[in-house]
Amino acid sequence: MGKENYMEREKRGLEKLINFRLPHYFNKIGMLIIGLTIATMFVRAFAMEGDTEWLKLILQKTLLVGMLLMSISRDNEEDEMVVKLRMQSYTYAFVIGVLYALVMPYVEFGVSNVVHSGGESFKDLGDFQVLLFMLMIQLLSYHALKRMR
């Protein structure tokens, strides 16, 4: 009896984690955060002088948080089909993100060697670039799948 109880609790806990969604208004909050962050990135790039590397890192993390809020917020109409499409988009984002992380350093290395015609060093992708790419793929594929249904 104790073993079955434990397994049921674990199953309920896992289902609760899988079905976790923020309320729909977090989608708008995420869009607002992304818009303000991108505007601040432009201001930092063109109007600010000096060492603003710390601001760049904060803006990058803020952009990721805004996209994450959009990604895990509920839709107006949350049904089984929408949940399935969301899971499909996470799968696409994961697979394409892994392929991107594996292939892109070699593409960047080859292009930089052709352009600079010198011995450019091999650079690995940063966490921000991979996470940004995966969140963009998830959001874009989710909205495309929703439109096609």
XYZ file of C-alpha atoms in Angstrom, residues 35-134:
100
model
C 9.622 45.549 -25.808
C 11.204 47.632 -23.042
C 14.328 45.474 -23.067
C 14.811 45.769 -26.834
C 14.262 49.535 -26.675
C 16.843 49.793 -23.889
C 19.259 47.655 -25.928
C 18.983 50.140 -28.805
C 19.535 53.069 -26.448
C 22.566 51.321 -24.959
C 23.993 50.543 -28.402
C 23.596 54.005 -29.930
C 23.346 56.590 -27.148
C 25.382 55.334 -24.189
C 29.107 55.624 -23.960
C 31.530 54.000 -21.616
C 31.626 50.569 -20.085
C 28.060 49.249 -20.149
C 28.872 45.539 -20.266
C 27.001 45.004 -16.992
C 23.894 46.575 -18.529
C 24.204 44.302 -21.564
C 24.219 41.204 -19.341
C 21.204 42.423 -17.341
C 19.291 43.190 -20.542
C 20.074 39.757 -21.967
C 18.770 38.007 -18.858
C 15.684 40.261 -18.811
C 14.957 39.415 -22.453
C 15.130 35.696 -21.630
C 12.776 36.154 -18.657
C 10.259 38.005 -20.849
C 10.342 35.263 -23.469
C 10.013 32.588 -20.787
C 6.934 34.335 -19.368
C 5.387 34.313 -22.836
C 6.303 30.677 -23.312
C 4.696 29.343 -20.121
C 1.612 31.552 -19.958
C -1.809 30.122 -20.727
C -3.798 30.857 -23.846
C -7.302 32.306 -23.766
C -8.622 28.914 -24.836
C -6.534 26.233 -23.151
C -7.698 22.792 -24.326
C -6.010 19.447 -25.038
C -5.130 20.451 -28.595
C -3.362 23.615 -27.421
C -1.434 21.614 -24.805
C -0.394 19.106 -27.492
C 0.734 21.914 -29.823
C 2.695 23.517 -27.005
C 4.480 20.239 -26.244
C 5.186 19.798 -29.952
C 6.720 23.264 -30.110
C 8.934 22.493 -27.079
C 10.091 19.332 -28.840
C 10.897 21.244 -32.014
C 12.728 23.913 -30.029
C 14.803 21.325 -28.198
C 15.790 19.326 -31.279
C 16.539 22.394 -33.420
C 18.354 24.039 -30.490
C 20.636 21.030 -30.056
C 21.373 20.933 -33.784
C 22.034 24.697 -33.727
C 24.434 24.333 -30.795
C 26.287 21.523 -32.569
C 26.516 23.034 -36.062
C 26.698 26.798 -35.570
C 30.220 26.989 -34.044
C 31.643 25.268 -37.135
C 29.694 27.518 -39.506
C 30.859 30.591 -37.614
C 34.451 29.315 -37.636
C 34.364 28.675 -41.389
C 32.764 32.011 -42.253
C 35.119 33.993 -40.027
C 38.140 32.272 -41.604
C 36.859 33.062 -45.114
C 36.069 36.686 -44.284
C 39.195 37.422 -42.273
C 41.435 35.037 -44.244
C 43.453 34.310 -41.162
C 43.641 31.739 -38.469
C 40.512 32.622 -36.529
C 40.057 30.701 -33.309
C 37.179 28.321 -32.729
C 34.524 29.849 -30.446
C 31.762 28.010 -28.643
C 28.244 29.412 -28.395
C 27.246 31.181 -25.236
C 24.317 30.201 -23.065
C 22.392 33.360 -23.944
C 22.590 32.678 -27.678
C 21.394 29.070 -27.365
C 18.581 29.887 -24.912
C 17.419 32.856 -26.978
C 17.367 30.706 -30.112
C 15.442 27.890 -28.406
